[in-house]
Amino acid sequence: MNKSAKLFKLAQQASLNAYAPYSQFAVGASLIADNGNYYIGCNVENVSYPCGSCAEQGAISAMIADGGKKIVEILILGYGKELITPCGACRQRILEFSDSQTLIHLADKEGIKKTFKINELLPYNFNTESLNND
Ligand code: THU
């Protein structure tokens, strides 16, 4: 199985475990890290709505906890009428662990529909250079 197919299958599996009783909107995320490992996440909602977390957040946390440092490719899968696109906060989270070549795949139930790089999804971003005040 190639990388894209594996990413898609893993995101599908994660989405089946999504805890989304309030939005009824399951999301799965999967990524390949610089250590060659795959990580997954799903959205986890809460009755106190702001406490919920996004699928991308879960996958990134799993990568960091396991010692991964960078996202090589990430796939986000949603089942809405429109193709899913990462929320603003998740774009910033992805940026933190990406480089200019990191691939961000957006998928629906059929497979990957679009692929972006982070500068396309979050242009003119606040990054580590932005903190430099010399
Ligand atoms: N959601 C994600 O998990 N990732 C995104 O990029 C967009 C939104 C989740 C959050 C919430 O549980 C549900 O989708 C509806 O907003």
XYZ file of N, CA, C and O and ligand atoms in Angstrom:
552
model
N 0.847 -1.200 0.000
C 0.000 0.000 0.000
C 0.885 1.253 0.000
O 1.825 1.327 0.787
N 0.579 2.227 -0.878
C 1.417 3.433 -0.890
C 1.054 4.356 0.290
O 0.062 4.137 0.991
N 1.900 5.384 0.478
C 1.747 6.273 1.646
C 0.375 6.927 1.705
O -0.240 6.993 2.764
N -0.099 7.416 0.552
C -1.393 8.112 0.538
C -2.519 7.165 0.920
O -3.422 7.534 1.679
N -2.465 5.959 0.391
C -3.515 4.980 0.698
C -3.489 4.620 2.176
O -4.541 4.478 2.815
N -2.292 4.498 2.717
C -2.177 4.146 4.140
C -2.690 5.302 5.017
O -3.425 5.093 5.979
N -2.306 6.525 4.647
C -2.787 7.698 5.394
C -4.315 7.741 5.378
O -4.960 8.010 6.398
N -4.877 7.481 4.198
C -6.338 7.540 4.069
C -7.008 6.473 4.929
O -7.963 6.763 5.660
N -6.472 5.267 4.886
C -7.061 4.172 5.656
C -6.975 4.456 7.174
O -7.941 4.235 7.915
N -5.839 4.982 7.594
C -5.676 5.283 9.019
C -6.634 6.386 9.473
O -7.211 6.312 10.571
N -6.805 7.401 8.628
C -7.726 8.492 8.991
C -9.162 7.979 9.045
O -9.946 8.374 9.922
N -9.491 7.071 8.131
C -10.838 6.463 8.143
C -11.057 5.725 9.461
O -12.098 5.878 10.100
N -10.075 4.932 9.842
C -10.192 4.164 11.093
C -10.340 5.107 12.284
O -11.180 4.887 13.156
N -9.524 6.167 12.309
C -9.602 7.116 13.423
C -10.972 7.785 13.461
O -11.559 7.978 14.536
N -11.485 8.133 12.298
C -12.776 8.842 12.255
C -13.903 7.975 12.807
O -14.894 8.499 13.321
N -13.746 6.657 12.699
C -14.788 5.766 13.239
C -14.850 5.865 14.765
O -15.869 5.543 15.373
N -13.746 6.300 15.358
C -13.709 6.444 16.821
C -13.957 7.874 17.281
O -13.852 8.167 18.480
N -14.238 8.768 16.332
C -14.466 10.170 16.713
C -15.584 10.239 17.758
O -16.566 9.496 17.680
N -15.398 11.146 18.705
C -16.439 11.375 19.723
C -17.050 12.736 19.408
O -16.487 13.778 19.770
N -18.122 12.724 18.631
C -18.713 13.979 18.149
C -20.227 13.972 18.324
O -20.983 14.161 17.358
N -20.705 13.760 19.571
C -22.150 13.664 19.772
C -22.867 15.005 19.601
O -24.075 15.028 19.387
N -22.148 16.126 19.666
C -22.799 17.438 19.615
C -22.880 17.956 18.187
O -23.911 18.466 17.763
N -21.800 17.802 17.441
C -21.823 18.271 16.041
C -22.252 17.174 15.082
O -22.646 17.474 13.948
N -22.131 15.926 15.500
C -22.363 14.796 14.583
C -21.434 14.885 13.381
O -21.779 14.431 12.292
N -20.274 15.474 13.566
C -19.335 15.676 12.455
C -18.021 14.993 12.806
O -17.165 15.559 13.491
N -17.885 13.753 12.365
C -16.676 12.979 12.672
C -15.522 13.427 11.776
O -15.702 13.654 10.577
N -14.357 13.559 12.376
C -13.147 13.915 11.624
C -12.041 12.935 12.009
O -11.891 12.582 13.184
N -11.288 12.511 11.015
C -10.103 11.675 11.260
C -8.885 12.369 10.695
O -8.966 13.048 9.665
N -7.770 12.231 11.376
C -6.507 12.788 10.866
C -5.428 11.721 10.991
O -5.457 10.901 11.919
N -4.517 11.737 10.051
C -3.379 10.819 10.112
C -2.181 11.577 9.582
O -2.334 12.497 8.763
N -1.017 11.221 10.080
C 0.175 11.901 9.579
C 1.361 10.958 9.552
O 1.401 9.960 10.275
N 2.305 11.295 8.682
C 3.609 10.629 8.679
C 4.595 11.636 9.242
O 4.636 12.792 8.798
N 5.371 11.203 10.221
C 6.342 12.089 10.848
C 7.741 11.839 10.279
O 7.969 10.880 9.531
N 8.657 12.717 10.666
C 10.044 12.615 10.194
C 10.729 11.332 10.679
O 11.734 10.923 10.112
N 10.196 10.699 11.705
C 10.772 9.427 12.171
C 10.218 8.235 11.386
O 10.510 7.088 11.702
N 9.395 8.523 10.396
C 8.851 7.448 9.548
C 7.598 6.802 10.110
O 6.976 5.978 9.445
N 7.208 7.191 11.311
C 6.016 6.580 11.923
C 4.739 7.318 11.522
O 4.765 8.506 11.203
N 3.647 6.586 11.615
C 2.310 7.137 11.341
C 1.600 7.389 12.665
O 1.724 6.580 13.599
N 0.835 8.487 12.728
C 0.068 8.812 13.937
C -1.344 9.213 13.522
O -1.544 9.755 12.421
N -2.284 8.955 14.415
C -3.678 9.269 14.083
C -4.337 10.085 15.190
O -3.869 10.093 16.346
N -5.425 10.733 14.825
C -6.230 11.459 15.804
C -7.661 11.553 15.304
O -7.931 11.371 14.113
N -8.559 11.814 16.231
C -9.956 12.069 15.860
C -10.447 13.225 16.726
O -9.801 13.567 17.722
N -11.559 13.827 16.323
C -12.075 14.908 17.174
C -12.751 14.316 18.412
O -13.341 13.232 18.364
N -12.591 15.033 19.508
C -13.132 14.602 20.809
C -13.874 15.790 21.397
O -13.244 16.764 21.831
N -15.200 15.748 21.347
C -15.997 16.885 21.822
C -16.286 16.768 23.312
O -15.947 15.763 23.955
N -16.893 17.813 23.846
C -17.217 17.854 25.269
C -18.524 18.620 25.432
O -18.788 19.557 24.659
N -19.290 18.259 26.440
C -20.559 18.954 26.686
C -20.317 20.442 26.932
O -21.154 21.282 26.602
N -19.143 20.765 27.464
C -18.724 22.159 27.539
C -17.955 22.421 26.245
O -16.768 22.094 26.123
N -18.648 22.933 25.242
C -18.162 22.897 23.853
C -16.713 23.342 23.632
O -15.998 22.695 22.877
N -16.266 24.443 24.281
C -14.889 24.879 23.977
C -13.822 23.883 24.418
O -12.670 24.008 24.026
N -14.198 22.911 25.233
C -13.218 21.916 25.694
C -12.919 20.855 24.636
O -12.022 20.035 24.825
N -13.650 20.868 23.552
C -13.434 19.852 22.511
C -12.099 20.042 21.820
O -11.490 21.119 21.874
N -11.636 18.979 21.171
C -10.377 19.097 20.436
C -10.529 18.510 19.030
O -11.329 17.607 18.791
N -9.725 19.039 18.134
C -9.783 18.649 16.724
C -8.948 17.396 16.473
O -8.016 17.085 17.221
N -9.261 16.737 15.376
C -8.560 15.513 14.994
C -7.065 15.768 14.767
O -6.216 14.963 15.186
N -6.742 16.881 14.128
C -5.343 17.206 13.830
C -4.549 17.348 15.122
O -3.388 16.910 15.218
N -5.196 17.965 16.103
C -4.575 18.186 17.415
C -4.186 16.842 18.030
O -3.086 16.694 18.573
N -5.087 15.876 17.955
C -4.822 14.551 18.510
C -3.653 13.876 17.821
O -2.771 13.293 18.483
N -3.618 13.961 16.505
C -2.537 13.298 15.755
C -1.195 13.967 16.054
O -0.168 13.284 16.212
N -1.196 15.284 16.155
C 0.054 16.004 16.444
C 0.531 15.665 17.860
O 1.716 15.423 18.086
N -0.383 15.612 18.808
C 0.005 15.253 20.187
C 0.614 13.863 20.234
O 1.615 13.637 20.924
N 0.014 12.924 19.496
C 0.531 11.546 19.481
C 1.948 11.534 18.909
O 2.837 10.839 19.425
N 2.167 12.314 17.848
C 3.505 12.384 17.239
C 4.527 12.925 18.236
O 5.605 12.342 18.424
N 4.188 14.019 18.896
C 5.131 14.643 19.825
C 5.413 13.716 21.009
O 6.565 13.532 21.421
N 4.383 13.082 21.527
C 4.565 12.191 22.688
C 5.468 11.008 22.335
O 6.171 10.472 23.188
N 5.479 10.637 21.055
C 6.279 9.490 20.629
C 7.662 9.901 20.123
O 8.433 9.066 19.672
N 7.978 11.180 20.182
C 9.320 11.633 19.803
C 9.447 12.151 18.381
O 10.546 12.527 17.961
N 8.346 12.189 17.631
C 8.396 12.775 16.283
C 8.588 14.280 16.405
O 8.178 14.895 17.392
N 9.232 14.857 15.391
C 9.531 16.300 15.461
C 8.842 17.096 14.361
O 8.539 18.270 14.541
N 8.653 16.476 13.209
C 8.121 17.206 12.050
C 7.060 16.392 11.320
O 7.146 15.166 11.254
N 6.075 17.092 10.770
C 5.069 16.438 9.931
C 5.593 16.422 8.496
O 5.938 17.482 7.956
N 5.640 15.244 7.910
C 6.040 15.143 6.501
C 4.790 15.251 5.619
O 4.779 15.964 4.618
N 3.750 14.524 6.011
C 2.454 14.593 5.316
C 1.361 14.437 6.356
O 1.510 13.636 7.286
N 0.269 15.156 6.176
C -0.884 15.000 7.075
C -2.135 14.913 6.216
O -2.216 15.568 5.160
N -3.055 14.092 6.632
C -4.316 13.943 5.901
C -5.468 14.202 6.868
O -5.456 13.695 8.002
N -6.422 14.984 6.410
C -7.602 15.284 7.221
C -8.825 14.804 6.445
O -9.002 15.149 5.266
N -9.630 14.016 7.114
C -10.801 13.402 6.466
C -12.087 13.840 7.156
O -12.213 13.738 8.385
N -13.014 14.352 6.350
C -14.332 14.712 6.868
C -15.386 14.201 5.900
O -15.085 13.848 4.753
N -16.632 14.182 6.378
C -17.708 13.584 5.578
C -18.803 14.590 5.243
O -19.928 14.210 4.943
N -18.468 15.879 5.314
C -19.463 16.919 5.024
C -19.749 17.026 3.531
O -19.086 16.394 2.703
N -20.734 17.871 3.208
C -21.077 18.122 1.801
C -19.900 18.770 1.090
O -19.630 18.508 -0.075
N -19.244 19.670 1.819
C -18.076 20.360 1.272
C -16.827 19.671 1.783
O -16.824 19.119 2.897
N -15.771 19.728 0.991
C -14.489 19.143 1.404
C -14.009 19.804 2.695
O -14.038 21.035 2.808
N -13.573 18.994 3.645
C -13.101 19.548 4.914
C -11.843 20.371 4.680
O -11.057 20.094 3.768
N -11.669 21.361 5.518
C -10.453 22.165 5.492
C -10.115 22.465 6.949
O -11.018 22.664 7.754
N -8.843 22.422 7.320
C -8.519 22.577 8.742
C -8.937 23.940 9.281
O -8.830 24.953 8.573
N -9.393 23.961 10.516
C -9.792 25.229 11.138
C -8.553 26.108 11.310
O -7.413 25.640 11.185
N -8.775 27.364 11.600
C -7.661 28.309 11.737
C -6.654 27.874 12.782
O -5.436 27.939 12.568
N -7.156 27.415 13.931
C -6.251 27.006 15.009
C -5.407 25.808 14.566
O -4.210 25.738 14.864
N -6.011 24.888 13.834
C -5.255 23.712 13.385
C -4.245 24.071 12.304
O -3.192 23.447 12.210
N -4.531 25.095 11.514
C -3.524 25.549 10.541
C -2.287 26.023 11.295
O -1.153 25.733 10.914
N -2.518 26.757 12.383
C -1.394 27.238 13.182
C -0.673 26.061 13.846
O 0.562 26.026 13.924
N -1.420 25.067 14.299
C -0.797 23.878 14.931
C 0.029 23.109 13.910
O 1.115 22.619 14.220
N -0.487 23.000 12.701
C 0.252 22.276 11.652
C 1.525 23.057 11.310
O 2.609 22.481 11.181
N 1.390 24.371 11.189
C 2.548 25.224 10.875
C 3.709 24.975 11.837
O 4.864 24.889 11.433
N 3.388 24.850 13.110
C 4.415 24.696 14.149
C 5.329 23.500 13.872
O 6.513 23.528 14.195
N 4.779 22.469 13.252
C 5.534 21.230 13.054
C 5.712 20.891 11.572
O 5.870 19.728 11.212
N 5.671 21.918 10.728
C 5.808 21.715 9.282
C 7.038 22.412 8.762
O 7.630 23.257 9.443
N 7.378 22.094 7.520
C 8.280 22.967 6.772
C 7.579 23.301 5.459
O 6.419 22.909 5.258
N 8.293 24.010 4.599
C 7.625 24.509 3.386
C 7.183 23.374 2.456
O 6.366 23.593 1.556
N 7.729 22.168 2.676
C 7.403 21.046 1.786
C 6.357 20.090 2.368
O 5.928 19.142 1.703
N 5.973 20.301 3.605
C 4.971 19.417 4.227
C 3.689 19.400 3.396
O 3.186 20.452 2.994
N 3.179 18.201 3.178
C 1.956 18.060 2.371
C 0.736 17.926 3.274
O 0.758 17.153 4.245
N -0.307 18.683 2.949
C -1.553 18.661 3.719
C -2.663 18.182 2.782
O -3.089 18.914 1.883
N -3.073 16.944 2.969
C -4.077 16.340 2.100
C -5.463 16.495 2.725
O -5.643 16.209 3.914
N -6.427 16.889 1.911
C -7.822 16.988 2.364
C -8.617 15.901 1.669
O -8.543 15.757 0.438
N -9.362 15.142 2.456
C -10.045 13.977 1.889
C -11.508 13.935 2.279
O -11.915 14.434 3.334
N -12.281 13.317 1.383
C -13.660 12.973 1.723
C -13.771 11.458 1.727
O -12.751 10.766 1.646
N -14.984 10.942 1.752
C -15.135 9.498 1.920
C -14.524 8.680 0.772
O -14.201 7.516 0.941
N -14.321 9.363 -0.361
C -13.762 8.648 -1.521
C -12.242 8.637 -1.562
O -11.648 7.798 -2.234
N -11.624 9.594 -0.889
C -10.154 9.656 -0.936
C -9.664 11.088 -0.940
O -10.433 12.026 -0.715
N -8.387 11.264 -1.212
C -7.767 12.592 -1.207
C -8.313 13.410 -2.381
O -8.316 12.944 -3.517
N -8.767 14.634 -2.075
C -9.332 15.491 -3.122
C -8.450 16.699 -3.429
O -8.446 17.197 -4.552
N -7.713 17.173 -2.425
C -6.837 18.340 -2.642
C -5.615 18.205 -1.756
O -5.713 17.630 -0.655
N -4.504 18.766 -2.216
C -3.269 18.756 -1.415
C -2.679 20.158 -1.431
O -2.606 20.797 -2.491
N -2.283 20.638 -0.249
C -1.737 21.984 -0.106
C -0.420 21.941 0.652
O -0.107 20.968 1.323
N 0.296 23.045 0.583
C 1.419 23.291 1.486
C 0.940 24.360 2.476
O -0.011 25.107 2.196
N 1.616 24.430 3.624
C 1.109 25.276 4.708
C 1.036 26.760 4.308
O 0.113 27.469 4.726
N 1.969 27.215 3.475
C 1.918 28.636 3.094
C 0.690 28.983 2.255
O 0.283 30.141 2.201
N 0.116 27.974 1.630
C -1.122 28.219 0.869
C -2.315 28.318 1.814
O -3.260 29.060 1.569
N -2.279 27.523 2.892
C -3.417 27.513 3.826
C -3.304 28.599 4.884
O -4.305 29.028 5.450
N -2.059 29.007 5.178
C -1.862 30.018 6.222
C -0.772 30.997 5.790
O 0.335 31.012 6.331
N -1.112 31.835 4.771
C -0.110 32.795 4.299
C 0.109 33.898 5.332
O -0.750 34.140 6.177
N 1.251 34.549 5.251
C 1.566 35.685 6.123
C 1.331 35.293 7.572
O 0.611 35.939 8.324
N 1.954 34.162 7.961
C 1.658 33.581 9.276
C 2.583 34.094 10.380
O 3.657 34.630 10.121
N 2.143 33.904 11.590
C 2.957 34.204 12.778
C 3.779 32.963 13.077
O 3.238 31.902 13.393
N 5.108 33.087 12.952
C 5.974 31.922 13.109
C 7.167 32.264 13.994
O 7.225 33.359 14.560
N 8.114 31.345 14.106
C 9.246 31.565 15.035
C 10.014 32.822 14.675
O 10.519 33.515 15.551
N 10.079 33.124 13.384
C 10.779 34.355 12.958
C 10.066 35.602 13.466
O 10.680 36.624 13.749
N 8.745 35.498 13.603
C 7.960 36.653 14.044
C 8.325 37.059 15.463
O 8.083 38.200 15.880
N 8.872 36.105 16.236
C 9.240 36.402 17.626
C 10.577 37.142 17.725
O 10.930 37.648 18.781
N 11.312 37.149 16.605
C 12.656 37.730 16.604
C 12.550 39.270 16.621
O 12.007 39.866 15.697
N 13.055 39.884 17.674
C 12.975 41.354 17.726
C 14.338 42.052 17.704
O 14.456 43.185 18.100
N 15.378 41.325 17.226
C 16.685 41.999 17.060
C 16.691 42.800 15.765
O 16.150 42.382 14.778
N -12.977 19.600 13.458
C -11.796 18.917 13.384
O -11.601 17.925 14.090
N -10.849 19.388 12.533
C -10.999 20.468 11.714
O -10.073 20.853 11.042
C -12.316 21.118 11.619
C -13.275 20.795 12.698
C -14.007 19.115 14.390
C -14.229 19.968 15.600
C -15.650 19.584 15.983
O -15.580 18.418 16.802
C -16.308 19.214 14.669
O -15.249 19.021 13.737
C -17.267 20.264 14.137
O -16.663 21.504 14.120
